[in-house]
Coordinates of C-alpha atoms in Angstrom, one line a residue:
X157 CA 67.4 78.5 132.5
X158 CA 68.8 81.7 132.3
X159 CA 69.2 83.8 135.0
X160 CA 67.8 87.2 136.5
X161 CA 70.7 88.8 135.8
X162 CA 71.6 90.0 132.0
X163 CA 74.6 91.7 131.3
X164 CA 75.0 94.6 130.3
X165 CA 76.0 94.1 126.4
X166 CA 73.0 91.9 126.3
X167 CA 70.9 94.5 127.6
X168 CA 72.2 97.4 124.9
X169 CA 71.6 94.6 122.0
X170 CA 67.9 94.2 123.1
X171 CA 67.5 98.5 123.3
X172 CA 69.6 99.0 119.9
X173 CA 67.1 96.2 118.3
X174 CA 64.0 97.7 119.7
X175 CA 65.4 100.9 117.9
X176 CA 66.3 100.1 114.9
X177 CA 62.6 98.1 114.9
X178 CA 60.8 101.3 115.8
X179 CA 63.0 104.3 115.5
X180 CA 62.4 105.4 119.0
X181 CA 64.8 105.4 122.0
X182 CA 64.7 102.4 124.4
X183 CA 65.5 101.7 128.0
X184 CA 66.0 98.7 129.7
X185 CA 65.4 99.3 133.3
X186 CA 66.3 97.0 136.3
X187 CA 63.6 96.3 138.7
X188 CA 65.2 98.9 141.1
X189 CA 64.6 101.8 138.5
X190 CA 68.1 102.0 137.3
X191 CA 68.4 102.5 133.6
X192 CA 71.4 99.7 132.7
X193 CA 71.2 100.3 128.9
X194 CA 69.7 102.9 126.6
X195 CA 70.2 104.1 123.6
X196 CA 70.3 107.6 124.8
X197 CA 73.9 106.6 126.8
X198 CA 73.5 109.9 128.8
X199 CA 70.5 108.1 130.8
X200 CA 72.4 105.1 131.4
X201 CA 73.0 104.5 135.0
X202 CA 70.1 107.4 136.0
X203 CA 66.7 106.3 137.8
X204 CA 63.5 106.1 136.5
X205 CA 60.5 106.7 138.8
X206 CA 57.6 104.9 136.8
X207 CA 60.0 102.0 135.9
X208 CA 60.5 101.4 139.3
X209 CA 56.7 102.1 139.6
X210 CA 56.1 99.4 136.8
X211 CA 58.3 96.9 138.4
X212 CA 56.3 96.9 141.9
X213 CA 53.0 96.6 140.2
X214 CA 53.6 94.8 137.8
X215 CA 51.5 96.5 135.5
X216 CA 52.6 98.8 132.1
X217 CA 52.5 102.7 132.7
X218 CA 51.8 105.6 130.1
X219 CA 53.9 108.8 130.8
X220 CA 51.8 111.6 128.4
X221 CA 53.9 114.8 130.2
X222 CA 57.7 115.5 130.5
X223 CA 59.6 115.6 133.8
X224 CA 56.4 115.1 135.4
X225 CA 58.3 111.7 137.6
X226 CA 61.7 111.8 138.4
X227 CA 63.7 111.1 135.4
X228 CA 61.1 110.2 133.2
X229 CA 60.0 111.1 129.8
X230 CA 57.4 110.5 127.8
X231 CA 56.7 107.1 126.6
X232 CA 55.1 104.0 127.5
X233 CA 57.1 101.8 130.2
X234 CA 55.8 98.0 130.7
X235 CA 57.1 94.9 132.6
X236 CA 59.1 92.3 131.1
X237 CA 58.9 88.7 132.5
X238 CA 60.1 85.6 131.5
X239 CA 59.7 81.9 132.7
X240 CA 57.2 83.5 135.0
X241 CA 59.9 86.2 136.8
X242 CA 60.2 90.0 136.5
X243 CA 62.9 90.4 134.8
X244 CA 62.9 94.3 133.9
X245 CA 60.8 97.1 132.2
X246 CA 61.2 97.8 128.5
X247 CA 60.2 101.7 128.4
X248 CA 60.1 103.0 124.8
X249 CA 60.2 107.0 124.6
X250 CA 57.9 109.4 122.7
X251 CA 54.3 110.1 122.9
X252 CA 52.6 107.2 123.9
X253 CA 49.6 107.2 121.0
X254 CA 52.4 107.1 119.1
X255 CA 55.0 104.3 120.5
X256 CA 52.1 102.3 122.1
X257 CA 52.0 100.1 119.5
X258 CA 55.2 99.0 119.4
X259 CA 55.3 98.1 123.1
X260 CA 54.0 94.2 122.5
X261 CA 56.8 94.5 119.4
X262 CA 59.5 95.5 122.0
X263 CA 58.4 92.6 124.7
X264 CA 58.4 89.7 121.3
X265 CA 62.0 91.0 120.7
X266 CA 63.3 90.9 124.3
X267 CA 61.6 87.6 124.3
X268 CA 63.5 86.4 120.8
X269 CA 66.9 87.4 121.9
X270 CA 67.0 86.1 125.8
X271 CA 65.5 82.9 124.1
X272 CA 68.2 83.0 121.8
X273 CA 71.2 83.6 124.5
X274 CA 69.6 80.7 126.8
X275 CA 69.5 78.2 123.7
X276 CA 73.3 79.5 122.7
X277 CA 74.0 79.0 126.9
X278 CA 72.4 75.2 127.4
X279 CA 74.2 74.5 123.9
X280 CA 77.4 75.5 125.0
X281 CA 77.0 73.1 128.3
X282 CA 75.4 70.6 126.1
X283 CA 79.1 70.4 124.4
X284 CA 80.9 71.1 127.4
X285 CA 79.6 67.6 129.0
X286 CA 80.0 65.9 125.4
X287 CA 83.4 66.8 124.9
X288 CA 84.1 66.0 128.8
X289 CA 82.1 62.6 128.1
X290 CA 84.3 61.9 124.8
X291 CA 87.4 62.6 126.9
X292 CA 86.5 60.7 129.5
X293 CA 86.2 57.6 127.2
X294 CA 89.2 58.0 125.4
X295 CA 91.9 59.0 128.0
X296 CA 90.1 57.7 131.3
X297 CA 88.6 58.1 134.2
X298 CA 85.6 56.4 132.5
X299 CA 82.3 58.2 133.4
X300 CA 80.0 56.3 136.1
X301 CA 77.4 54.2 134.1
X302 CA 74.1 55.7 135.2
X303 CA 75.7 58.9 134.1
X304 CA 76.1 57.4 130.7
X305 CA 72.8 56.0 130.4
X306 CA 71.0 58.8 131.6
X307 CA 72.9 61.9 129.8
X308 CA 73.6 60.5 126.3
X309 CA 70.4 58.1 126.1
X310 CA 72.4 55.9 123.9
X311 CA 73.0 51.9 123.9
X312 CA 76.0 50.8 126.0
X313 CA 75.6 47.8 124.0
X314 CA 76.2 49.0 120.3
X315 CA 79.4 49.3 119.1
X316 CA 81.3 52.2 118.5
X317 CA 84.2 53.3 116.5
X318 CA 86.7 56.4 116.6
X319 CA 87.8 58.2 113.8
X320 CA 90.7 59.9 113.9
X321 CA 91.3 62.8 111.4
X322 CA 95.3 64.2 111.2
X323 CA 96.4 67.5 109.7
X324 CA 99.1 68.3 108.3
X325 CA 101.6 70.4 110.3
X326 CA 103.2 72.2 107.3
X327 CA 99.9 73.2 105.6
X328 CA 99.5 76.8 105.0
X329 CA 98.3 78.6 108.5
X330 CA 96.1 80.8 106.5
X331 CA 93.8 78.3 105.0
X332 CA 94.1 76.1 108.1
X333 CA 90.6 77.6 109.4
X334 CA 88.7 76.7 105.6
X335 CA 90.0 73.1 106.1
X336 CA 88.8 72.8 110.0
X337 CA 85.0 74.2 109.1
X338 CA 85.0 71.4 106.6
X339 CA 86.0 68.6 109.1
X340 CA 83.1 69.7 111.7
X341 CA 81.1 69.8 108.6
X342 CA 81.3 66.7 107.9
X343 CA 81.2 65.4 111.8
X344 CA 78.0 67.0 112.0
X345 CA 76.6 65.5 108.8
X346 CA 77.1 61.9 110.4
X347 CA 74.2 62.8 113.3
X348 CA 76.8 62.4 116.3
X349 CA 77.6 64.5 118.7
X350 CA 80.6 62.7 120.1
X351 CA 83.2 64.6 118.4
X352 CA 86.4 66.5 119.2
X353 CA 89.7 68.5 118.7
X354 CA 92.8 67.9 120.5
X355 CA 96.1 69.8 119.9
X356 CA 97.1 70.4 118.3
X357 CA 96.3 68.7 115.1
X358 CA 93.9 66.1 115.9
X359 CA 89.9 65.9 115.0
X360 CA 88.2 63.1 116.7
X361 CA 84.5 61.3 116.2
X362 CA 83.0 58.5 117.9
X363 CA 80.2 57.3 116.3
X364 CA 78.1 54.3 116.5
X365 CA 78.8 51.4 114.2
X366 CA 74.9 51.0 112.6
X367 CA 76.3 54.7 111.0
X368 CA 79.4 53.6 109.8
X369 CA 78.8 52.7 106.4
X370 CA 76.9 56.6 106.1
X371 CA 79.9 58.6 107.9
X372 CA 82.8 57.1 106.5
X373 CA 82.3 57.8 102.5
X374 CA 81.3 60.9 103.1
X375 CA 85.2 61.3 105.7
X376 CA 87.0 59.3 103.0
X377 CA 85.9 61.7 100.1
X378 CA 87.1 64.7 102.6
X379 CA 90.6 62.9 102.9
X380 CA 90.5 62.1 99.3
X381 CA 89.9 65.9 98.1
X382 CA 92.7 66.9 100.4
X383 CA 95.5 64.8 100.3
X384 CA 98.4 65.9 101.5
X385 CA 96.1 67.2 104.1
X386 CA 94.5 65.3 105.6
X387 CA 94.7 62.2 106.8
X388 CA 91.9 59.6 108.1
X389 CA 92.5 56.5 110.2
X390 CA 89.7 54.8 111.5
X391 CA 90.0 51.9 114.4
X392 CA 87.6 48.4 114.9
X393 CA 84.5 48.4 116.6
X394 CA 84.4 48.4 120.7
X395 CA 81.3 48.7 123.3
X396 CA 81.4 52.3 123.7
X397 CA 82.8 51.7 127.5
X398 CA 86.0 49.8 125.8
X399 CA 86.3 52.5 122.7
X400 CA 89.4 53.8 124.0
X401 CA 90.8 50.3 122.1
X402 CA 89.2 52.2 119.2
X403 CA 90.9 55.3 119.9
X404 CA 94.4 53.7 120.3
X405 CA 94.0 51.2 117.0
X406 CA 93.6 54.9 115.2
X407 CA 96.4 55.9 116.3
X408 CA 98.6 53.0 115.2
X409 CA 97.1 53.8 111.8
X410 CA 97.8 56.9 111.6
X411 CA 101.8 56.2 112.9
X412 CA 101.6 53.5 109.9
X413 CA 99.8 54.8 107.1
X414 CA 102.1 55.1 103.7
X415 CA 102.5 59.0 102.7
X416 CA 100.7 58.1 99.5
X417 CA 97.3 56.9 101.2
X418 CA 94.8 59.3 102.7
X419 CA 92.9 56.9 104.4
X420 CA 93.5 53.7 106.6
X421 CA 91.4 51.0 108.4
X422 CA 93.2 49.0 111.3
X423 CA 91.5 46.2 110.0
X424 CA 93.3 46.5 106.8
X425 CA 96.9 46.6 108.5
X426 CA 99.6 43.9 108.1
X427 CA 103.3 44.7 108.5
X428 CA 102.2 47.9 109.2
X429 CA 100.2 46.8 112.2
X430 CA 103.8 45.2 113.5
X431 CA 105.3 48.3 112.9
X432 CA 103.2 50.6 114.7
X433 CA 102.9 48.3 117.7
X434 CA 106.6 48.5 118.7
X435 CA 108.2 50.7 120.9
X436 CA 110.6 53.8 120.8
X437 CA 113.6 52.2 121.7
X438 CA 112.8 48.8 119.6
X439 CA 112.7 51.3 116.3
X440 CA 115.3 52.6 117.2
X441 CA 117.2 49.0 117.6
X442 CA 115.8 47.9 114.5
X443 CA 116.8 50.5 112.5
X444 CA 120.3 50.7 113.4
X445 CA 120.5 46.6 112.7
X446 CA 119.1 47.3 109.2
X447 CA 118.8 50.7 107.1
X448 CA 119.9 53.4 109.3
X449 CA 123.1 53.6 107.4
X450 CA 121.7 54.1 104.7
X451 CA 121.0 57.6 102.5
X452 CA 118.0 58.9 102.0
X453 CA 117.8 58.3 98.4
X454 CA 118.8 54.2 98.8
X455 CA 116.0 54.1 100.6
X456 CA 113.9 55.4 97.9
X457 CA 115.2 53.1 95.8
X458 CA 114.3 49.9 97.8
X459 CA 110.8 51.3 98.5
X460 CA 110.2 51.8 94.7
X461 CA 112.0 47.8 94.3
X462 CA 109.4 46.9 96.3
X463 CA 106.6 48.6 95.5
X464 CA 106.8 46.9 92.3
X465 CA 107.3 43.5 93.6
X466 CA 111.0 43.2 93.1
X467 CA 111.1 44.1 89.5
X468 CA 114.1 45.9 88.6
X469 CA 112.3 47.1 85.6
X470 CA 109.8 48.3 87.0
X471 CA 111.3 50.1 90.1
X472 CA 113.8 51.9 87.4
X473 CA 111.0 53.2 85.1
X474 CA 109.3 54.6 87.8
X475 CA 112.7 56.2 89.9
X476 CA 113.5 57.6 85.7
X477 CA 117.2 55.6 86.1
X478 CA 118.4 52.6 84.0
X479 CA 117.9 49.0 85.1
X480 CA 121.6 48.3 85.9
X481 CA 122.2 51.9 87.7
X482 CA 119.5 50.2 90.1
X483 CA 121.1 46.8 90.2
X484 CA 124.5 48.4 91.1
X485 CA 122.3 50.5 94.2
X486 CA 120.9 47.3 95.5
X487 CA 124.7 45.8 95.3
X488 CA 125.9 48.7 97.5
X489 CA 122.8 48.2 99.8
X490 CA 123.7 44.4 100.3
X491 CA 127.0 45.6 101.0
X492 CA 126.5 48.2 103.3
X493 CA 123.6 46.1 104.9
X494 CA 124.3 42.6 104.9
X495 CA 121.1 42.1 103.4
X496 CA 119.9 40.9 100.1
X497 CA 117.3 43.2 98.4
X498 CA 117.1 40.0 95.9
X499 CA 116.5 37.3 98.7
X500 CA 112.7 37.6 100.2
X501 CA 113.7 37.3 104.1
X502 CA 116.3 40.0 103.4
X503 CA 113.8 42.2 101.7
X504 CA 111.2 42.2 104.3
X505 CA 113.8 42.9 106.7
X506 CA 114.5 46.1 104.6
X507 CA 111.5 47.1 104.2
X508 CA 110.6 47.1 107.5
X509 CA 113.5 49.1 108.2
X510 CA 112.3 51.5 105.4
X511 CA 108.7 51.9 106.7
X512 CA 110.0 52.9 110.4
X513 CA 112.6 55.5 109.2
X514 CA 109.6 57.0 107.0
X515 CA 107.3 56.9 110.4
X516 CA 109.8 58.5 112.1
X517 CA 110.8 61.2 109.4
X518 CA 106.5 61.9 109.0
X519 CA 106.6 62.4 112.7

C-alpha cells in the first residue's frame, strides 16, 4: 500500500495534470497547511489557512474573497483520502462557481495517478522477489518451501526447464537495446514470470514444462532471425527445486554449440556433451596431445573433412581448393599430429581437438 507520504515530484505531476485538465492553478497541500507543490512555484513551501482548515474537518471549503485567510486565494479547497486516510487537500484556484466543477475531476485524477504509482511500486517488488526467487534456484541458497508454495502458487511437482539465451559480445552496442526488448518480449509471451538477466550477456527463463512446446518455437524463431546474435540453449526437465541441473545442462550447451547453429537442446548432445563436461586443465591437456600445433587454417580444413563425412571431394568443393591440395594438408596434419585424418579413431581424436580449440576461441 502506498504510504502517507508522496514525494514531492509526484506531488507537482498530480498539480500540473489537474492544470492542464482544467486550466487553473493547483495546490497540493499537506495536512499541516504547507503548500508542497503548485503550479504557481512562488506558493510552494507557503501555508494555507483553509487547507489546514480542510484537513482537520475533513470537510471541502469555498474561499469566494481574496486574502481573506492567511495565504489563501480564491478557489475551492477539498480533502483528499485514500485507502480510507487523509492524505492531503487538492485546492484548485479561481472563483469557485467557476472551478467547482472541476473539484470531483481533480480528486479522480489524484486518485488515477497514486493508483498508478502504487501498481508501478507492488510491481516492482513483485519482480524484485521473482528475480530473488529465480536466483535463489539457480545459484543456491534454495528458498524455504512454504515460501515457495505460498508466494509463487505454483506445483513443486511439475517440471521445469531453463532457457538460456547468449548474446553476442561483438554485436553493435547501439542496437544492443532493440535486440534485448525483443528477448523480454518474447519471455513475456510464454506467461512466466520466472525470468532474468545476468551480466553481462545472459537472459534466463524458467518455465514450466506443460509450456514448453508454446515457448520454445516462438525462442527458436528469435534465435533463428538473429543468428550471429543470438544464441539459445535449452537444458532437460527438473522439479523446479532441482532446476539448477537445468540451469547448468544450458550452460554446457551453450560452451558446445557449433558457431553455425543458433539453437541447442542438451538432449540432442553427443560428443559435444563430452566436450563440455571436461575441465579447464583437461582441455587444455587434450589439446596440446592433439591439434594445438596446428594453424588455424588446418583446422578448418579437418572440420570441413569432416563435416562431409570424410570425403575429400566434398570438403574441397566446399573450402574452393583442389582435391589433392587437401590430401597433401591432411598428410601434413598426420605428420605434425601423429594422427590419421583417414583412420576413424584418429579422426575422432581430431575432431575433438578441433571442437575444444573452437570453444575456447568462441569464449
Amino acid at each position: 500500500m502506498l504510504s502517507n507520504h508522496i514525494s514531492r515530484r509526484l506531488a507537482q505531476q498530480i498539480v500540473d495534470t489537474v492544470k492542464d485538465t482544467c486550466t487553473y492553478d493547483a495546490n497540493y497541500i499537506s495536512p499541516d497547511g504547507i503548500i508542497y507543490a503548485s503550479t504557481d512555484a512562488k506558493r510552494v513551501g507557503t501555508y494555507h489557512e483553509i487547507g489546514h482548515t480542510v484537513a482537520k474537518e475533513g470537510t471541502a471549503i469555498e474561499v469566494t474573497e481574496e486574502n481573506v485567510f492567511y495565504g489563501t486565494h480564491c478557489g475551492v479547497n477539498l480533502p483528499f483520502t485514500y485507502h480510507g486516510k487523509l492524505i492531503a487537500v487538492i485546492g484548485i484556484t479561481g472563483a469557485p462557481e467557476k472551478v467547482r466543477r472541476y473539484a470531483y475531476l481533480a480528486q479522480r485524477i489524484t486518485t488515477l495517478i497514486l493508483r498508478e504509482q502504487e501498481l508501478e511500486a507492488k510491481a516492482h517488488t513483485e519482480r524484485t522477489h521473482t528475480r530473488y526467487i529465480a536466483q535463489s534456484l539457480l545459484h543456491g541458497p534454495l528458498p524455504a518451501h512454504e515460501f515457495l508454495v505460498a508466494y509463487i502458487r505454483l506445483s513443486l511437482t511439475e517440471p521445469y526447464r531453463c532457457l538460456l539465451i547468449e548474446l553476442n559480445h561483438h554485436y553493435n552496442p547501439a542496437n544492443l537495446s532493440m535486440i534485448e526488448q525483443r528477448v523480454y518480449a518474447a519471455f513475456k509471451q510464454t506467461g512466466t514470470v520466472f525470468y532474468l538477466a545476468e551480466y553481462p550477456n545472459h537472459y534466463i527463463l524458467l518455465s514450466e514444462e506443460s509450456r514448453y512446446q508454446t515457448w520454445h518455437r516462438a525462442l527458436k524463431k528469435l534465435a533463428q532471425e538473429n543468428k550471429g546474435i543470438i544464441r539459445l540453449a535449452i537444458g532437460t526437465p527438473h522439479q523446479l527445486e532441482q532446476v539448477r541441473q537445468s540451469y547448468e545442462e544450458a550452460l554446457i550447451v551453450l560452451q558446445s554449440l557449433p558457431a553455425a547453429l543458433a539453437v541447442g537442446r542438451y538432449e540432442t548432445l553427443t560428443l559435444e556433451l563430452l566436450i563440455g563436461s571436461l575441465s579447464e586443465s583437461q582441455r587444455r591437456c587434450y589439446l596440446t596431445n592433439t591439434v594445438a600445433n596446428l594453424r588455424e587454417k588446418e583446422r578448418r580444413y579437418l572440420m570441413a573433412y569432416f563435416e562431409h563425412n570424410l570425403s575429400l571431394q566434398g570438403a574441397a568443393a566446399s573450402l574452393f581448393i583442389h582435391k589433392n591440395t587437401l590430401t597433401y594438408h591432411l598428410q601434413k596434419i598426420k605428420n605434425a599430429t601423429g594422427y590419421d585424418p583417414h583412420r576413424f579413431k584418429d579422426a575422432v581424436a581430431l575432431y575433438l581437438g578441433c571442437k575444444i580449440a573452437a570453444d575456447r576461441k568462441r569464449q
